[in-house]
CSV table of C-alpha atoms in Angstrom, one decimal:
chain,number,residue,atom,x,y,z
A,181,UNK,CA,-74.4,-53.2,-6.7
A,182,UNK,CA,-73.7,-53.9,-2.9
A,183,UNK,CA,-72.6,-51.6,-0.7
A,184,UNK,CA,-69.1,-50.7,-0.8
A,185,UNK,CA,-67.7,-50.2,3.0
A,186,UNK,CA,-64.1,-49.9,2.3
A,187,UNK,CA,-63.3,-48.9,-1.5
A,188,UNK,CA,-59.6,-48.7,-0.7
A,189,UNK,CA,-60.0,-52.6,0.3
A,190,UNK,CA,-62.9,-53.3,-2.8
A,191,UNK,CA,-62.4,-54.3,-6.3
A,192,UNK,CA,-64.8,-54.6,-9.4
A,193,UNK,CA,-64.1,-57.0,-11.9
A,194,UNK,CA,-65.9,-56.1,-15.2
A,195,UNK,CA,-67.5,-59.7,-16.7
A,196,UNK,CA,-69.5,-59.9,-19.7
A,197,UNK,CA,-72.4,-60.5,-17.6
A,198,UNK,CA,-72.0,-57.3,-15.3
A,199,UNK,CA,-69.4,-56.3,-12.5
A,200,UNK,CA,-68.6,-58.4,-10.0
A,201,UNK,CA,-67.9,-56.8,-6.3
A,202,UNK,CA,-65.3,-58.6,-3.9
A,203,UNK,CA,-64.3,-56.6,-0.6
A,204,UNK,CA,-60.5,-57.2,0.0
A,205,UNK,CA,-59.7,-58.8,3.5
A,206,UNK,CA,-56.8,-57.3,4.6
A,207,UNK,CA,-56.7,-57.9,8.0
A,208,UNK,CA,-56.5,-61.9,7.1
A,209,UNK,CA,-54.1,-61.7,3.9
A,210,UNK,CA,-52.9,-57.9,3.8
A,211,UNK,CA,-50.2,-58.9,1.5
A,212,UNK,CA,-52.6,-61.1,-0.7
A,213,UNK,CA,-54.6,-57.7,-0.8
A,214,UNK,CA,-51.9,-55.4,-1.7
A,215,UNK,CA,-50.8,-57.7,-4.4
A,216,UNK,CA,-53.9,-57.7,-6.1
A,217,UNK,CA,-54.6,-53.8,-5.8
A,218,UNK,CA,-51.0,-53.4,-7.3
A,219,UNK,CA,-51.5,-55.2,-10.4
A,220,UNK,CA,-55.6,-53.9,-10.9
A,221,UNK,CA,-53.8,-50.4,-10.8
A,222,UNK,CA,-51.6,-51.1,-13.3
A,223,UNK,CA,-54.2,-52.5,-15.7
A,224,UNK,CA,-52.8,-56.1,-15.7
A,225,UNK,CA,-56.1,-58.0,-15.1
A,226,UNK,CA,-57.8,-55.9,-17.6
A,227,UNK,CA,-58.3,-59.0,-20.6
A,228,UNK,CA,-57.4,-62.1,-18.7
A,229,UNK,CA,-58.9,-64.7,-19.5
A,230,UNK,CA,-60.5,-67.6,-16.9
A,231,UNK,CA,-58.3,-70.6,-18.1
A,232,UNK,CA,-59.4,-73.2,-15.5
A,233,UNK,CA,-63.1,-73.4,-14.8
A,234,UNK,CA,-64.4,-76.6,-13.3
A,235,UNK,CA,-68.1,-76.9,-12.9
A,236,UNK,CA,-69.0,-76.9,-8.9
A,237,UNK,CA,-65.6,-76.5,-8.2
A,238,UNK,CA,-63.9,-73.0,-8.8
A,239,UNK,CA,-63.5,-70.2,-11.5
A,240,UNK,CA,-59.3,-69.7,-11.6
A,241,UNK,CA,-58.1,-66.6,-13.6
A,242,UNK,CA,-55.2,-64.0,-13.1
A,243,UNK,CA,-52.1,-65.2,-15.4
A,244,UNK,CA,-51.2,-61.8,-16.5
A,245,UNK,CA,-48.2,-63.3,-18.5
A,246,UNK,CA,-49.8,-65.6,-20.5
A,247,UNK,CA,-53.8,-65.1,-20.6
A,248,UNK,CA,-54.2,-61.4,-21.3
A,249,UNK,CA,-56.6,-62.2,-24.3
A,250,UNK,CA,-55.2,-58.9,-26.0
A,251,UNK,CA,-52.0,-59.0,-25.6
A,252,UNK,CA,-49.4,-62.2,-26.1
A,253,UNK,CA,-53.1,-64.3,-25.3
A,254,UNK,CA,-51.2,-68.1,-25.0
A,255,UNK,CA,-53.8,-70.4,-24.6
A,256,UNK,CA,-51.2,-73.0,-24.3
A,257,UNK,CA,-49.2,-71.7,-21.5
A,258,UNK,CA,-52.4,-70.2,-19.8
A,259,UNK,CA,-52.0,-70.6,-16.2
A,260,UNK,CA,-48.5,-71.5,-16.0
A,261,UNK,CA,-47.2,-67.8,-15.3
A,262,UNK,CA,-47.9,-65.2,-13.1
A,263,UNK,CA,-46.5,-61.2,-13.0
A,264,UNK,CA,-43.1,-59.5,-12.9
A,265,UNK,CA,-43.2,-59.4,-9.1
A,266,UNK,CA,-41.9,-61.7,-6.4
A,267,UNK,CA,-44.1,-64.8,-5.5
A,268,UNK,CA,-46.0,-64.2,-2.1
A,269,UNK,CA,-45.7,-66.0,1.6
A,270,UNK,CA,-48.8,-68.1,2.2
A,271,UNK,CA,-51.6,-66.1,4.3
A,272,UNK,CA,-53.2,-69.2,5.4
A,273,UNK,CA,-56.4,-68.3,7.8
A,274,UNK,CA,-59.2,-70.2,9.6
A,275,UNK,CA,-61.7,-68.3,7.1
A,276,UNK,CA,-63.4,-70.7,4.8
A,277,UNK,CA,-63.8,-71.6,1.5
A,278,UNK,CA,-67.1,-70.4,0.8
A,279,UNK,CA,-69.2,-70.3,-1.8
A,280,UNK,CA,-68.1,-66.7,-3.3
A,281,UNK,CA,-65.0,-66.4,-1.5
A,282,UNK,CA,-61.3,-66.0,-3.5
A,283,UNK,CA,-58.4,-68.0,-3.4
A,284,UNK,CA,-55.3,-67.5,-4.3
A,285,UNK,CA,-54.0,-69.8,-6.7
A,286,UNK,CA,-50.3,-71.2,-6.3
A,287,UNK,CA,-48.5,-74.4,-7.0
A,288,UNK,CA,-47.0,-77.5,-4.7
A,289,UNK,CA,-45.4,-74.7,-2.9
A,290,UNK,CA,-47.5,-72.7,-0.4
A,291,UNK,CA,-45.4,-69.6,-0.8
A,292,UNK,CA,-45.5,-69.8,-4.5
A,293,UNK,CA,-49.4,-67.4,-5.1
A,294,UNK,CA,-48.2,-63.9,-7.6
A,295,UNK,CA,-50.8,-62.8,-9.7
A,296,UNK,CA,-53.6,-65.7,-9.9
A,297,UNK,CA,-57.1,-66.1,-8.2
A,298,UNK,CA,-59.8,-68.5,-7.7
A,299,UNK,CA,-63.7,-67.6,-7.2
A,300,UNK,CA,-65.3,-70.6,-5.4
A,301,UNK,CA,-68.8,-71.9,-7.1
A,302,UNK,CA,-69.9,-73.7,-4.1
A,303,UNK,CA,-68.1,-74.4,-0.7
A,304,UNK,CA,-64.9,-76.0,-0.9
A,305,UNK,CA,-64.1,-76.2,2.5
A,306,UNK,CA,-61.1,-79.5,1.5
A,307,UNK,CA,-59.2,-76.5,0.6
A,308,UNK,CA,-59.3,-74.8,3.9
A,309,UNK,CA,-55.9,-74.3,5.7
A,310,UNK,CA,-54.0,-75.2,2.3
A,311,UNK,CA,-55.1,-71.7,-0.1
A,312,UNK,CA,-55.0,-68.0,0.9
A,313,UNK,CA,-58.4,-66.2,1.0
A,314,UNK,CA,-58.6,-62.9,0.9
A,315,UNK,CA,-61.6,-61.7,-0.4
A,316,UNK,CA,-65.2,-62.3,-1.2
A,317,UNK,CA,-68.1,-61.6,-3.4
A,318,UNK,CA,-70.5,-59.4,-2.0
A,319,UNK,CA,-72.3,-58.8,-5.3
A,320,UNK,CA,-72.2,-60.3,-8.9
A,321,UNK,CA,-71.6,-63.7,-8.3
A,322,UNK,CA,-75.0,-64.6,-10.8
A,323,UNK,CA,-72.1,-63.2,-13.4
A,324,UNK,CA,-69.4,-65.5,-11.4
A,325,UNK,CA,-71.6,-68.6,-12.0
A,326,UNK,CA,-72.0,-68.0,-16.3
A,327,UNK,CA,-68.4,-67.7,-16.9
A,328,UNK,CA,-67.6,-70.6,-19.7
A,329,UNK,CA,-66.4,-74.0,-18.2
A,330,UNK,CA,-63.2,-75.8,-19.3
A,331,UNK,CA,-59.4,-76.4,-18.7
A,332,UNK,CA,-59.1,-74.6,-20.4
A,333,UNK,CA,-62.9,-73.2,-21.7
A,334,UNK,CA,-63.2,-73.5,-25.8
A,335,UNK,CA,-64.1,-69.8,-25.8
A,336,UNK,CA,-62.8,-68.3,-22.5
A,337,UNK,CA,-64.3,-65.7,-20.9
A,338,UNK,CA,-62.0,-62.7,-19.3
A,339,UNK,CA,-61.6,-60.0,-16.4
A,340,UNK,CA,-63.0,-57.1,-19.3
A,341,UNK,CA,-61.2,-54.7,-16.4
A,342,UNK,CA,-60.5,-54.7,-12.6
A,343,UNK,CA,-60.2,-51.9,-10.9
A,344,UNK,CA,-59.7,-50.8,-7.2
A,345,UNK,CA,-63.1,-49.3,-6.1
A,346,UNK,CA,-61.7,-46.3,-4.4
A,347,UNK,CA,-60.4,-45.4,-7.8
A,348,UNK,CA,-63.8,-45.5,-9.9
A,349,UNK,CA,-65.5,-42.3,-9.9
């Protein structure tokens, strides 16, 4: 695993194929940040499942209403819901959309991001100035790039847990 520089600012998402490790940027999208840490603390991304996965494009997971795979799992309704908590301002940077880097997902309204993410598989840089990033894979993305394709995937694969890094012992 990488070196963890900040574990206040890290999380570690749990994939069947090992943990994944993003650092949080929240100098860039401190709200973004907190958002995230929020609902990983609370156990909300533990079982979601990745219900948009498009093939050298982007891994999209994080609809805690609908996709928690153990809990009301609606494959139907997958992506269309977010958490209990307000929607958030855009956080719009000049960071790119790198290979590794996550997104936050929203719809036609840029202050519409709550509780879903995007991974990016390759560099996506069309999405620059339009999607908050605030974070990025500094280890585990060989687990990021075996998640099952689809919209959604036949057999999704899920966030097993998230958790903030400064809280794993």
């Amino acid at each position: 695993m990488a070196e963890i520089k900040d574990p206040e600012n890290t999380v570690i998402i749990e994939l069947k194929d090992g943990p994944v490790v993003i650092e949080l940027l929240p100098d860039v999208a401190p709200k973004h940040v907190e958002r995230m840490k929020e609902l990983a603390r609370a156990g909300k991304y533990d079982n979601v499942a990745f219900h948009r996965v498009i093939e050298g494009f982007m891994a999209q997971t994080g609809d805690v209403e609908h996709a928690n795979m153990e809990n009301n799992y609606n494959p139907g309704r997958a992506g269309t819901g977010g958490s209990d908590l307000p929607d958030l301002p855009a956080e719009f940077s000049r960071l790119p959309h790198d290979r590794g880097t996550l997104g936050a997902a929203r719809s036609m309204n840029p202050n519409s991001a709550n509780s879903q993410f995007f991974i990016n598989f390759k560099d996506n840089h069309f999405l620059n100035g339009q999607y908050t990033v605030y974070g990025r894979v500094i280890s585990g993305m060989e687990a990021v790039d075996k998640i099952a394709r689809g919209e959604p995937p036949a057999n999704p694969d899920r966030m097993v847990s998230v958790k903030v890094a400064a809280d794993v012992e």
